Structures are given as C-alpha cells and as structure tokens.
Coordinates of C-alpha atoms in Angstrom, one line a residue:
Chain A
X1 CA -62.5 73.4 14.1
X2 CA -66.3 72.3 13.9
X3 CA -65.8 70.1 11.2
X4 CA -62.5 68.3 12.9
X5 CA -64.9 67.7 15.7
X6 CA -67.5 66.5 13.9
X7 CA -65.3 63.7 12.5
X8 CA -64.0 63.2 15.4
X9 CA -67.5 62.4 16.7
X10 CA -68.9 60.4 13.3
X11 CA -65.5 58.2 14.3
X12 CA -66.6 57.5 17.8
X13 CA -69.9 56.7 16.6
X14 CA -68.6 54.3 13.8
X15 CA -66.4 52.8 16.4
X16 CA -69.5 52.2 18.4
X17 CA -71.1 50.8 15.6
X18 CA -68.7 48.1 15.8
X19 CA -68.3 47.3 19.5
X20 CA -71.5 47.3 20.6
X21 CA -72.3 44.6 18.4
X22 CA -69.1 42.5 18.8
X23 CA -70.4 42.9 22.3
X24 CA -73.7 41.3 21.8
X25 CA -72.2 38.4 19.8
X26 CA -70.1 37.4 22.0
X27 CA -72.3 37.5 24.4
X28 CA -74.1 35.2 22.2
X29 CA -71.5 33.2 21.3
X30 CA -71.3 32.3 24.5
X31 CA -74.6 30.9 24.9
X32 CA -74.0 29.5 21.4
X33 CA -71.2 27.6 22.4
X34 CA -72.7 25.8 25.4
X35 CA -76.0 25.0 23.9
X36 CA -74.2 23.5 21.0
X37 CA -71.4 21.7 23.1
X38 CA -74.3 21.1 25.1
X39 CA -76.2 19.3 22.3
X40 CA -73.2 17.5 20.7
X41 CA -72.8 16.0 24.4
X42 CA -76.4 15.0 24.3
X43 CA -77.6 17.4 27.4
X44 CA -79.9 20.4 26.9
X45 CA -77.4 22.9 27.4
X46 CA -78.5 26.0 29.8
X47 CA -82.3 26.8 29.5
X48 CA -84.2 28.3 32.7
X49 CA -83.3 32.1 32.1
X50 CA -85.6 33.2 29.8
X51 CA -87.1 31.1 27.0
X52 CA -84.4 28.3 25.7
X53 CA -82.1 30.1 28.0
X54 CA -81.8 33.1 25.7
X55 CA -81.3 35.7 28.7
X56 CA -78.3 33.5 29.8
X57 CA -75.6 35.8 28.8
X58 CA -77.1 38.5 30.5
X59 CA -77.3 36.7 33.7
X60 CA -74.1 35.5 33.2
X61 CA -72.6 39.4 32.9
X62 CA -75.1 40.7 35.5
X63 CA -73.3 37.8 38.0
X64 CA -69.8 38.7 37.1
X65 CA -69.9 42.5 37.6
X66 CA -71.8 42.1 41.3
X67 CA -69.1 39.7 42.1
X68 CA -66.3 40.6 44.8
X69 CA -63.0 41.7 43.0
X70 CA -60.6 39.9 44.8
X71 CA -56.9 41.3 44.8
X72 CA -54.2 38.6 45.8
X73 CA -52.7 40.6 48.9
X74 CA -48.9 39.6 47.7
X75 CA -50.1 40.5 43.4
X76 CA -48.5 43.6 42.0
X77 CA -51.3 45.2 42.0
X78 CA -51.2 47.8 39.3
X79 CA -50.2 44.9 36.8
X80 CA -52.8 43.0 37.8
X81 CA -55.4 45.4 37.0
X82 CA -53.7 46.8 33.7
X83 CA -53.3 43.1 32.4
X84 CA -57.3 42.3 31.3
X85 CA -57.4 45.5 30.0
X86 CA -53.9 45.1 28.1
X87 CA -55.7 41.6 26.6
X88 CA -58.7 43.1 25.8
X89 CA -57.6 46.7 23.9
X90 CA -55.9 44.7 21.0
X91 CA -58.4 42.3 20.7
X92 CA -60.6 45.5 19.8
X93 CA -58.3 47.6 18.1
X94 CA -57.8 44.5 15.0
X95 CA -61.9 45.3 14.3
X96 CA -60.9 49.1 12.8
X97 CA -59.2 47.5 9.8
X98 CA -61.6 44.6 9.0
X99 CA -63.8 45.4 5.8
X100 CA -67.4 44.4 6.5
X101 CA -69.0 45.1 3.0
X102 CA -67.1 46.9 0.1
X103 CA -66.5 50.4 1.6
X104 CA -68.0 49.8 5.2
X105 CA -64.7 49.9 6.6
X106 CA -63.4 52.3 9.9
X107 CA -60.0 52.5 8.5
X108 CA -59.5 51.0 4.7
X109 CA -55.5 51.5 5.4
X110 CA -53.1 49.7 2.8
X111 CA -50.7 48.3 5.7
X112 CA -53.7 46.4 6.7
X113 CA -52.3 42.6 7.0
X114 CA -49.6 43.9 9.1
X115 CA -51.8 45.7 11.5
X116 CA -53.7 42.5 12.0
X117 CA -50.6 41.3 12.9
X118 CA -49.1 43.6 15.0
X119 CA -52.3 44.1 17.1
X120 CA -52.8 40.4 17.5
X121 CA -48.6 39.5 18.5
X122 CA -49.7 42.3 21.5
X123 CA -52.4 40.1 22.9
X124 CA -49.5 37.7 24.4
X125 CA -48.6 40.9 26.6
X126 CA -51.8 40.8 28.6
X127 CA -51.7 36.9 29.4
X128 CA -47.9 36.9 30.5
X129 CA -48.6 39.8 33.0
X130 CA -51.6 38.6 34.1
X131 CA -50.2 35.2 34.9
X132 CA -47.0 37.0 36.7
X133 CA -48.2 39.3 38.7
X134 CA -50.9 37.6 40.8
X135 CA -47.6 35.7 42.4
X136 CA -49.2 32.1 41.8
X137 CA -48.0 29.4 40.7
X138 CA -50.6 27.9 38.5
X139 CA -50.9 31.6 36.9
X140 CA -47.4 31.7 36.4
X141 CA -47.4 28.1 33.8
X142 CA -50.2 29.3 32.5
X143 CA -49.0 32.0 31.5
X144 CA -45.3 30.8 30.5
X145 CA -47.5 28.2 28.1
X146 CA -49.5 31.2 26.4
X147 CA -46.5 33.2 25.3
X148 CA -44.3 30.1 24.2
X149 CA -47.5 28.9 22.4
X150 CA -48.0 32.0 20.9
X151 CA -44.9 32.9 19.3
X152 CA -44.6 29.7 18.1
X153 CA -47.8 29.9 16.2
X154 CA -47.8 32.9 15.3
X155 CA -44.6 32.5 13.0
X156 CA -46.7 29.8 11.3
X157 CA -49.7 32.1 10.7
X158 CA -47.3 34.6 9.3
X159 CA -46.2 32.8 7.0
X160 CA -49.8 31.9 5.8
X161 CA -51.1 35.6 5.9
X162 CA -47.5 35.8 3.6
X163 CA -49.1 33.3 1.1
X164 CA -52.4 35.2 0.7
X165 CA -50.2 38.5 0.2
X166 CA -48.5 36.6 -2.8
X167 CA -51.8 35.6 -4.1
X168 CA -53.4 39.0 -3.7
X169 CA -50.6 41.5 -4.4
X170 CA -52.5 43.4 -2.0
X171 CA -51.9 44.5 1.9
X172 CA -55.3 46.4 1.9
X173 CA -58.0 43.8 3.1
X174 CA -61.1 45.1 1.3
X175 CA -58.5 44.9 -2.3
X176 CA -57.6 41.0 -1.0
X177 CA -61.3 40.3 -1.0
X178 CA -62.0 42.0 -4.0
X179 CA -59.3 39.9 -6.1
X180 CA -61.3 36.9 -5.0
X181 CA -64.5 38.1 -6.5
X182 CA -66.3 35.8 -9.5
X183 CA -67.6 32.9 -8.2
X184 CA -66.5 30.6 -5.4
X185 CA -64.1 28.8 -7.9
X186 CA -62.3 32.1 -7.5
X187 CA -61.8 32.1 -3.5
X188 CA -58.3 32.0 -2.3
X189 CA -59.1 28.5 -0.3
X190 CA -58.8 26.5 -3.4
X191 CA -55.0 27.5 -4.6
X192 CA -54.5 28.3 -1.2
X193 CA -55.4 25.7 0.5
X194 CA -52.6 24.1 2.6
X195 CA -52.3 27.7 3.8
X196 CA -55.8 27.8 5.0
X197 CA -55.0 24.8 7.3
X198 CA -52.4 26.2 8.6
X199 CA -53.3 29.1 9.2
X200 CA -56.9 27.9 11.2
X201 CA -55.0 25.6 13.2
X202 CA -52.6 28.3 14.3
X203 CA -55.6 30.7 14.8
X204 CA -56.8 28.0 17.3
X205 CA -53.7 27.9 18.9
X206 CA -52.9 31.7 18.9
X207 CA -56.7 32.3 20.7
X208 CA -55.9 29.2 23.2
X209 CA -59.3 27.3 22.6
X210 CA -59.3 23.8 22.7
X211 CA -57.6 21.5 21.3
X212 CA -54.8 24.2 21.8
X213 CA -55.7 25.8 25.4
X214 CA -52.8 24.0 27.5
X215 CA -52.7 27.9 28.8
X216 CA -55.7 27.4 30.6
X217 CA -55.5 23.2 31.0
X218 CA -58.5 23.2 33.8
X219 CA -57.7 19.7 34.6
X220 CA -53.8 20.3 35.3
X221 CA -53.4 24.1 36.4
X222 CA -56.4 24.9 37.5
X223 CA -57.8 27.9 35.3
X224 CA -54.1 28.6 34.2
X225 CA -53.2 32.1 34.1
X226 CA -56.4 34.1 35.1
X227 CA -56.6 31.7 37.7
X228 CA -56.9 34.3 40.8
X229 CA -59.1 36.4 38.4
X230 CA -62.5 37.4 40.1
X231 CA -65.5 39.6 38.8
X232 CA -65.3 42.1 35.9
X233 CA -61.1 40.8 35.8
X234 CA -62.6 37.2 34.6
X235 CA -65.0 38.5 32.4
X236 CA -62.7 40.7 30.6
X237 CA -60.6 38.0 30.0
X238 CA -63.2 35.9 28.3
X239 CA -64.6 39.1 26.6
X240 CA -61.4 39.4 24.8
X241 CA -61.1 35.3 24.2
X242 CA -64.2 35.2 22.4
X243 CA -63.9 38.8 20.9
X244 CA -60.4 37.1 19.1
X245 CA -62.4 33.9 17.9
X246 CA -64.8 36.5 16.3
X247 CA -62.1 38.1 14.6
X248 CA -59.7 35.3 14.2
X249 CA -63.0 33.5 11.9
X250 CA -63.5 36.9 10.1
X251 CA -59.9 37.0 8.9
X252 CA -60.5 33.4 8.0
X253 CA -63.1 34.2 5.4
X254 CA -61.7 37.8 4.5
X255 CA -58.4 36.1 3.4
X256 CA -59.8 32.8 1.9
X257 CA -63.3 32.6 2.2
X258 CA -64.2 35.5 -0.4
X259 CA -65.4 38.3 2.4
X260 CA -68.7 39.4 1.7
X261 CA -68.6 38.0 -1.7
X262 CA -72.0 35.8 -2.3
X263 CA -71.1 32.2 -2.8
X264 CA -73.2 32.3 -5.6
X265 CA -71.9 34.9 -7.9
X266 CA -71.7 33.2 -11.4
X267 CA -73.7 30.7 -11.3
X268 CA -76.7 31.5 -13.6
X269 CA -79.9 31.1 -11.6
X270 CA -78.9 30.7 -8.7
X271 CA -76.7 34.3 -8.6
X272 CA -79.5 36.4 -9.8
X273 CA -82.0 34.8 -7.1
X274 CA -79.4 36.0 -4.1
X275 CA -78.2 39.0 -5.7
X276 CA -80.3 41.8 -3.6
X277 CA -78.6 40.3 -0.5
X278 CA -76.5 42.4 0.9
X279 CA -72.9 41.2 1.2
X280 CA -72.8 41.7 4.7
X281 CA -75.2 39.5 5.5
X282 CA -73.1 36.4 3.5
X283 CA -70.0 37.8 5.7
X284 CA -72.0 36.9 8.9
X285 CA -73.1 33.7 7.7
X286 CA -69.7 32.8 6.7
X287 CA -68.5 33.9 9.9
X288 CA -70.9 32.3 11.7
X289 CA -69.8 28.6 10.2
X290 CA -66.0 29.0 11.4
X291 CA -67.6 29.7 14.7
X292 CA -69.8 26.6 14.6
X293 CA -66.5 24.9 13.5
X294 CA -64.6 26.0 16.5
X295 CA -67.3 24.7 18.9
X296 CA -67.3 21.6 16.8
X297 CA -63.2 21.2 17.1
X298 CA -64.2 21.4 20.8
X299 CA -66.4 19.4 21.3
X300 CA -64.4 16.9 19.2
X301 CA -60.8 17.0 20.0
X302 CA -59.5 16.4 23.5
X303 CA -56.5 18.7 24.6
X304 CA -53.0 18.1 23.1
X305 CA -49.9 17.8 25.5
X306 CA -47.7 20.6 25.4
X307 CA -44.7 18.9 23.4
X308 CA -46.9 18.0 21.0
X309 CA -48.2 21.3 20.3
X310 CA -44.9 22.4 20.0
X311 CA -43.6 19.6 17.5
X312 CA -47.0 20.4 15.2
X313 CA -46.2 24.0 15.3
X314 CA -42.7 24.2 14.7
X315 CA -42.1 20.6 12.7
X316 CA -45.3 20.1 10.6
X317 CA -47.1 23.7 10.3
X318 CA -43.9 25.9 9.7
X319 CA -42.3 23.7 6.7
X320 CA -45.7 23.3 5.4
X321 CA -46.2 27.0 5.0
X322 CA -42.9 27.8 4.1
X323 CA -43.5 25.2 1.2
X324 CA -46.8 26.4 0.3
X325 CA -45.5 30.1 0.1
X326 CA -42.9 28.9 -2.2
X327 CA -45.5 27.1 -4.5
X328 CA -47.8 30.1 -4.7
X329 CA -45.4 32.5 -5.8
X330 CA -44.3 30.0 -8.4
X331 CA -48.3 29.9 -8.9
X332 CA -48.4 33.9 -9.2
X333 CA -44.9 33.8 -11.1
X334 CA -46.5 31.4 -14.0
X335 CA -50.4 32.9 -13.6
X336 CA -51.8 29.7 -12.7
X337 CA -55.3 28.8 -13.4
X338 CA -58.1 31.2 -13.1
X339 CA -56.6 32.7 -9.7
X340 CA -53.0 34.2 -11.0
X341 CA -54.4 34.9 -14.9
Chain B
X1 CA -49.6 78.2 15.9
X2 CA -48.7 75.1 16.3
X3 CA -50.5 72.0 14.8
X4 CA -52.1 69.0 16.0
X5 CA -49.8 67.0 14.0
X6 CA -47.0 68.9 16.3
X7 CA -48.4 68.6 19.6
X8 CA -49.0 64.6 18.8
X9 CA -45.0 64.7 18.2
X10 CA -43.6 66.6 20.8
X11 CA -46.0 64.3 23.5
X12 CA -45.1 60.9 21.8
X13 CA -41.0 62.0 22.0
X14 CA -41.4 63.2 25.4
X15 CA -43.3 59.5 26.6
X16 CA -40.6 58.3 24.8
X17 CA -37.9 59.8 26.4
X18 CA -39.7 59.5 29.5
X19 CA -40.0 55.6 29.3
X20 CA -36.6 54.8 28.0
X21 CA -35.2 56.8 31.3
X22 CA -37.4 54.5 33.2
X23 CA -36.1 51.8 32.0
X24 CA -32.9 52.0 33.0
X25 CA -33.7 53.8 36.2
X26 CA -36.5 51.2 37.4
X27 CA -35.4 49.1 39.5
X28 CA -37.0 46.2 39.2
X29 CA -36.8 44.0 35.9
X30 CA -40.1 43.1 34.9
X31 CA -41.0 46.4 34.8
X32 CA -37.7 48.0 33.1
X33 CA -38.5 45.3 30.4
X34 CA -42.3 46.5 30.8
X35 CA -41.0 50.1 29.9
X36 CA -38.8 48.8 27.1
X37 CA -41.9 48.0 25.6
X38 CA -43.8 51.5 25.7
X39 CA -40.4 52.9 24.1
X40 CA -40.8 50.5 21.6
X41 CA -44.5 51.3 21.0
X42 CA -43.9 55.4 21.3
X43 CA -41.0 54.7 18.5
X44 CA -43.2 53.0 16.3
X45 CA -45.9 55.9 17.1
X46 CA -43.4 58.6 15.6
X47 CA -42.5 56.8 13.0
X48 CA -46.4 56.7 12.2
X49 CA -46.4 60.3 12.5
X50 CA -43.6 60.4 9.4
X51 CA -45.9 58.2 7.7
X52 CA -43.1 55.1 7.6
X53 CA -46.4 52.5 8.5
X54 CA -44.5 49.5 7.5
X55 CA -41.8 50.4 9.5
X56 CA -43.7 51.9 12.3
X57 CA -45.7 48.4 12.0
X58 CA -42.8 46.0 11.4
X59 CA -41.0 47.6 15.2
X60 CA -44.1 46.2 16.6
X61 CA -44.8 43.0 15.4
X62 CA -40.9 42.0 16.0
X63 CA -40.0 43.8 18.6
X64 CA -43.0 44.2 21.3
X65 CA -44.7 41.1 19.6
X66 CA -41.8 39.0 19.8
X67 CA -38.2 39.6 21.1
X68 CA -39.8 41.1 24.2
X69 CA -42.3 39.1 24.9
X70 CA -39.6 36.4 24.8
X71 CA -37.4 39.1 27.0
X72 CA -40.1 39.0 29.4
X73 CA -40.2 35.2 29.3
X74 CA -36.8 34.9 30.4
X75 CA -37.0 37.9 33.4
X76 CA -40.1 36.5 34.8
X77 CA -38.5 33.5 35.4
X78 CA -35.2 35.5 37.7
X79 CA -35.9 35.9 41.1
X80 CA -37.0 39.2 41.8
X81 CA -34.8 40.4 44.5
X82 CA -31.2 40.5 44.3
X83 CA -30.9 41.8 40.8
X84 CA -29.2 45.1 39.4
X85 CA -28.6 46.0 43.9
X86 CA -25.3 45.0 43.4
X87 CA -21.9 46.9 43.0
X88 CA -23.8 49.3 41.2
X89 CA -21.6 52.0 40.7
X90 CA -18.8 49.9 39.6
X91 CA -19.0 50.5 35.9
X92 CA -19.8 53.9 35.9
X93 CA -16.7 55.9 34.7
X94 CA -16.9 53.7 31.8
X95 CA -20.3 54.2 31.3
X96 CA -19.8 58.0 31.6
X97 CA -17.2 58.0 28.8
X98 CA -19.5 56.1 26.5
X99 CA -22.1 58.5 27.1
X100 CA -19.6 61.3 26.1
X101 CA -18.7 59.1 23.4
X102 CA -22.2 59.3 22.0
X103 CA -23.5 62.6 22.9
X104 CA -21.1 63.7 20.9
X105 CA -22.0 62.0 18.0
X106 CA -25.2 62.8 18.3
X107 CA -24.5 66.8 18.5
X108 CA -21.8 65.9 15.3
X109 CA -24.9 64.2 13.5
X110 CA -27.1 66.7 14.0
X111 CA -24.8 69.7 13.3
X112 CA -23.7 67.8 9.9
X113 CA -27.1 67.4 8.8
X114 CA -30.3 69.2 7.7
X115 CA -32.4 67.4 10.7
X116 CA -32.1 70.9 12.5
X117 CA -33.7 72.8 10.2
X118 CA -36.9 70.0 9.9
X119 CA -40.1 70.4 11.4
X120 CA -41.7 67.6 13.1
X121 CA -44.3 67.0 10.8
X122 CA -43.6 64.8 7.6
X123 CA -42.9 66.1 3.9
X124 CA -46.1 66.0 2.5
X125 CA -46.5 62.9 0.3
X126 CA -49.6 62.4 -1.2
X127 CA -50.8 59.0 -1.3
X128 CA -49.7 57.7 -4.6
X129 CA -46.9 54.6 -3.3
X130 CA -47.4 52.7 -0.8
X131 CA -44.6 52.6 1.9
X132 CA -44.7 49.0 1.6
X133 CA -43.9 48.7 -1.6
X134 CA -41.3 51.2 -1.7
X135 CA -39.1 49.2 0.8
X136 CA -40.0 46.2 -0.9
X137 CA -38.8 48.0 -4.5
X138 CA -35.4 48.5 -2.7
X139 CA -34.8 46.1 -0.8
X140 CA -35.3 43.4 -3.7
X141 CA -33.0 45.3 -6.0
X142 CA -31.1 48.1 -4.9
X143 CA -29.6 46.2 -1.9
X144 CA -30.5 42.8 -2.6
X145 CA -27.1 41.1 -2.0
X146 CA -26.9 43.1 1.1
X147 CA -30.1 41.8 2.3
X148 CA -29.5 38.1 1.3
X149 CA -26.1 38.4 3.3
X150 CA -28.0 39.6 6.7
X151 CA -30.5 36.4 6.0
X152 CA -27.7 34.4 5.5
X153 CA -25.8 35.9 8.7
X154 CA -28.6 35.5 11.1
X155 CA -29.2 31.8 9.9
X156 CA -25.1 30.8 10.8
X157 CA -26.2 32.5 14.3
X158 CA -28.9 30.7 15.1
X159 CA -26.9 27.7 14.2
X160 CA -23.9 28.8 16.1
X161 CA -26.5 29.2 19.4
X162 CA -28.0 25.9 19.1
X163 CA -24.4 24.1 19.3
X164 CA -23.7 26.2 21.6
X165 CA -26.4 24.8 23.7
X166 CA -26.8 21.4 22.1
X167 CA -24.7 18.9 24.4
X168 CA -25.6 15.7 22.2
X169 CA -28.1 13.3 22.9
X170 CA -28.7 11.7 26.0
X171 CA -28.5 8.1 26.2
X172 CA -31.4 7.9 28.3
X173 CA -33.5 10.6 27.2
X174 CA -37.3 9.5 26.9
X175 CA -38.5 10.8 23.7
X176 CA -41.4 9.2 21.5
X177 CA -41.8 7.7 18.2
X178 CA -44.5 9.1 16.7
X179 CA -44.9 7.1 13.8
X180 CA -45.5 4.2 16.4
X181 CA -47.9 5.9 18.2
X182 CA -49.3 6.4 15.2
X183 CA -49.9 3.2 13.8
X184 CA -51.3 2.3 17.3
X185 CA -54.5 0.5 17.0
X186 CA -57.3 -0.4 18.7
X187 CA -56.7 -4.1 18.5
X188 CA -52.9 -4.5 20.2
X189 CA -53.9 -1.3 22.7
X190 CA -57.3 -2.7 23.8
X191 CA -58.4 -5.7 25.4
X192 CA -62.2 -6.4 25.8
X193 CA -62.8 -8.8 28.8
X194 CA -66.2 -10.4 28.9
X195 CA -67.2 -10.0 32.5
X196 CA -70.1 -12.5 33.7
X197 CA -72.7 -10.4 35.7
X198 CA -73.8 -10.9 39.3
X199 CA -77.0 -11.2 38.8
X200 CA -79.8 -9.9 39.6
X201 CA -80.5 -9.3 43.1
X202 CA -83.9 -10.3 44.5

C-alpha cells in the first residue's frame, strides 16, 4: 500500500514538473510575444515593470486575479464557470504524453498520436459553452466560429498526423522521434513536407491565433466568445491559448522536426562539438523557433474572412493531405530514399 | 477484497448510467446533449479499463470531438424554451414496448453468454500487441471487403444529404473568383494621385 502511494506521489510530482514550467513559459511567452510584435511594429514593446519589462507577466497575472469576476445576471451560471476550466484541462492533459528527452516522458503509451488527438478535438467543448452560456450575442458567433473552424481543421491535421504514422510505423511519440534519428537529412520534414504545411497551418487555425482567430475577430465581435469574461475567467482562457501554442509547436518538432535529436548528428566536426548537449535543451530551442514563427505569422498576416478559411481548409489543405498520405505510403511501400530504407 | 481496478469500474458504470438517465430526463437540450457527452467519455473510460485504448480513444475523438460538438452546434442555435414541453406523454406506450423489447434482449444476451460469469477487470494481457495494431491486422484482412463496403456506404450518404439540400445554383448568388483576385495587382487596384501641398504656413 506504501509503495502504491509512493507512486502515486512521484506522479504528482512529475506532473508538477511539467506544469509549473508550462506555466512560467507562457507566462513568458506572453511577454515574448508583445516585445517581439512590439519590435517588428517598430515600438518598444512593454518595459517599465522591472528591467526591459521582465516582471510584466507577473503584473499582468497579479491584475487579473484582483480583478472583479463579473457573472452576466441572465448567463447559466454553472456553464459559465465550468467552461475556462473545460478549455484549460485538455490543453494540460496533451503534456502527459509528449516525450521531452529519450525516456523523460510522464506516460510513454503506444496510443500516443491518438491521445494528442483526442485531448486536443475536446478543447472545442470549452469555447462553444463558454460562448453559449453567457447569453450574448457577440459570445455566441464567436463561439459558433470556433467549433465550425475547428472541426474543419482538425480533419486536415488528421490526415497529416496520418502521414507521419505511415512514415514512422509508430503511434508511440518517443519511437516517431527515434525513427528520425541520424542527421537532419533524416527528419520527417523533408519526405514529409507538404504534410508539415498542412499540418502548421491547421495548428494555427485549431489554436485560433492570427491569421486564423475569426473566433475572437476584435475588430468585428468584440473579443468573440470570452467576450463577458472578467478576472481569473479571462486569464484561464488565455492560459490555455498559449499553453496549446506551446504544445501545438512541440508536436511540430516531435513529428517532423527530429524531437530532441541535435541538428547536428552526423556531421563530422560539428556533431562531436554539440554532443554533451543534452537533447532537451535542442527540443527547447527548436520549440522555441515555431513560437518565434507564430509571432512572426502575426505580426505578418492580417486576419482571413471566414469563407476563406473555410475554402483553404476544406478545398486546398484536405486534398493536399489526402494526396500527400497517398504518396508517402507509396514512399514506405517502395522504401524511398534514406527515410523508408 | 475488492480491487482498485474494481472500484474504478463499478464508479465509471454507475456515472455512466447516471448521465445517460440524465440525458433523457433533463430537460433542457443543451444540457441533455452536455450529458450525452460525459456518457460518451465514461464509455470510453470503461473501455480503458478493458485495455481497448484505440477504441476507448477512437469514441472520443469521433464522437465527443466531433459529431457532438457538431450536435451542440445545431441545439445551441433552437430556442431554448418550447422544446421536448410538448405532448410529452404521447409516444409513450410505444416507447414502453420498445423498452420491453430490449430489456429483454438484453437479459437473453446476457443469460446466452459467459458475460455473467466475468469479472470487471480485463483478462490479463501482457503488453506484447498493441491494440492498435490488432484492429488494424483485422480489419485490413479478415473483414476487409466488409470494411470497404461501410466506406463506400457512408460516401453514397453524404452524397445523398448534399442533394438533398443542394437546390442548384442561384442565379444571383455573389460568389468570388479567386483566381481574379488573385492575379489582382497593384497597378489596375491602385491609383497614386500626386497632391500639390498647401504650403507652408507662416
């Protein structure tokens, strides 16, 4: 019985392990993303709390939970609570299956892919009764946006995760990685490459960042569908936004990126100088750029009208993928190259 | 004694049972669907409990991840009030008879089978296949033609809905043409005008 609670506890600890910092960086991330938008706009970006605005975040979280909670007096009220917390529990359950060296795993399942997938189609849940039961119209399109967004997309990124399932013979994340070890020429990205752009522009889409967020569409429906949203509500909501960018740009370099794999594994100088480093340390930094690149996309791209969201989703990135998948089992069927040998 | 992996079951079933009476007791749609969903994820639960994870997985990606939430999409949209209030018992003898109908096939199953004599926890199967690979062995060869057929089947539906729905196209509908606004350029959109200034004031 002591040793069932021990691992019971050395679980809650692990699980901690992984929260605590998801927490911090997207905290972070936050900050990250208005100093660079900032920047790429040619403004400073925040800096009076603390030194180059570093204590931002925390200001930021410190404001939130002070604020008022304000309750819509016609909302359904227990929905309207439950929702940020529906959002936000999936959005943290996808981290238990997501490798971050080779063994530093909470849960090395073999069903992993489909987990992923599972816990992110239950995200939708939290926006759609969020945006219908605080009884507002604005909240309402948001909302109805979101979902219809979100399955559409999210048949798109199937079909990619599909392709690198092929590829991999695996369902088991840290065994997907591990096929791609041997040198960058060996990353997924290269045979797998339409995929990979289908599947980051449906990742966009599926967290509702720009050029994709019609669900939030400031300039149209207000804040879309946490539009009555105050206090520790709000910030949940964001919490789990940029929890899912976090995870959505780890998947990205788990599945086609190489993992934790060093970029520079086979090259002859070059690998030895970089091999001490540990691999999670590549993972970050590799993480770290498809962040970068969804501030960039941002920054860049203004927002796309919904019916031509839809037409991209469903008439460009669907046969696309469905080709692609197609070609890479012909690829696997024939052992193409150095990636199917 | 019983085990942890038993008191896990019998609490999932009973949430199950419990949710699936609510959701034809609730009132309200939104939430019945809302309940709809918990059965669905207490199913999947119990059939992660008999170790089926692609199954158990597969119920909830299709079912909570997408036919409900597209459920949902359609109830949110009815007006809240006046629906299921009316004539309410009016279908009930039948609906008595099909639940005699099925209760007894239930009790037939049951008594025809070994399920009585099973406990709740799963045979134990050590981890040498993978469940997913398992279904995938079968289903690509045992029952291959079988599965084909269903493709094929749910493909002639969803054609069937959309003429169903499709009432040809409107002679005035506004649509675009993309590859026009496409090929749009800066020189026949945009039309610099040289403005002379006002000059300076004192």
């Amino acid at each position: 019985m002591l040793e069932a609670w021990l691992t019971l506890i050395w679980i809650v600890i692990k699980i901690l392990l992984i929260i605590l910092p998801l927490m911090g960086a997207v905290a972070y991330l936050t900050l990250a993303e208005r100093k660079i938008i900032g920047r790429m706009q040619a403004r400073m970006g925040p800096n009076r709390a603390g030194l180059f605005g570093v204590l931002q975040p925390l200001a930021d979280g410190l404001k939130l939970l002070c604020k008022e909670i304000i309750l819509p007096s016609s909302a359904n009220r227990f929905l309207f609570i439950v929702s940020p917390i529906l959002v936000l529990a999936p959005a943290l359950a996808v981290w238990a299956v997501i490798p971050f060296s080779e063994g530093l795993v909470l849960a090395n399942i073999n069903a992993g892919v489909l987990y992923l997938l599972a816990m992110t189609s239950l995200g939708v849940y939290g926006i759609l009764i969020a945006g219908w039961s605080s009884n507002s119209k604005y909240a309402f399109y948001g909302s109805m946006r979101a979902a219809a967004q979100v399955i559409s997309y999210e048949i798109s990124m199937g079909f990619a995760l599909a392709g690198v399932l092929l590829a991999s013979g695996s369902m088991n994340l840290s065994q997907i990685v591990l096929r791609q070890a041997g040198g960058v020429w060996h990353w997924f990205v290269i045979p797998l490459f339409p995929l990979f752009f289908v599947y980051w522009v449906s990742a966009i889409a599926e967290t509702n960042r720009a050029p994709f967020d019609v669900a939030e569409g400031e300039s149209e429906i207000v804040a879309g569908f946490h539009v009555e949203y105050s206090g520790m509500g709000f910030a949940i909501f964001f919490l789990a936004e940029y929890a899912n960018m976090i995870f959505v740009s780890t998947l990205a370099v788990l599945l086609f990126f190489g993992g934790w794999l060093s970029p520079f594994e086979g090259i002859p100088i070059l690998g030895k100088w970089f091999a001490w480093m540990p691999g999670i340390i590549w993972l970050l930094a590799k993480i770290s750029l498809f962040l970068f690149l969804y501030l960039w996309l941002r920054a860049t791209f203004p927002r796309y009208r919904y019916d031509q969201i839809m037409r991209l989703g469903w008439k460009i990135l669907i046969p696309l993928s469905l080709l692609w998948v197609i070609v890479v089992a012909l690829f696997v069927y024939y052992h193409v190259g150095i990636w199917f040998a | 004694m019983i085990s942890l992996l038993d008191c896990f079951f019998y609490s999932i079933s009973s949430m199950l049972v419990a949710s699936s009476l609510a959701v034809i007791l609730v009132r309200h749609p939104v939430r019945a669907a809302l309940f709809l969903v918990l059965s669905f994820v207490m199913a999947a639960m119990l059939w992660m409990l008999l170790e089926a994870e692609f199954l158990s997985l597969v119920l909830i990606f299709v079912y909570v991840g997408a036919i409900m939430t597209l459920f949902l999409f359609v109830i949110m949209m009815l007006p809240a009030e006046e629906s299921l209030s009316w004539k309410k018992w009016r279908g009930f003898p039948f609906a008595l008879l099909l639940f005699a109908l099925l209760l007894s096939l239930l009790f037939y199953m049951l008594k025809h089978s070994l399920l009585l004599g099973a406990s709740a926890s799963p045979a134990d199967t050590t981890s040498t296949y993978t469940n997913t690979q398992a279904i995938g062995h079968i289903l690509y060869t045992q029952y291959a033609l079988p599965f084909e057929m269903i493709g094929i089947l749910l493909l002639v539906a969803m054609v069937a809905a959309i003429m169903l729905t499709f009432r040809g196209r409107r002679v005035d509908a506004k649509g675009q043409c993309i590859n026009k606004q496409v090929r749009a350029s800066k020189q026949d959109q945009l039309k610099l005008v040289n403005i002379p200034s006002e000059g300076e004031k004192g």
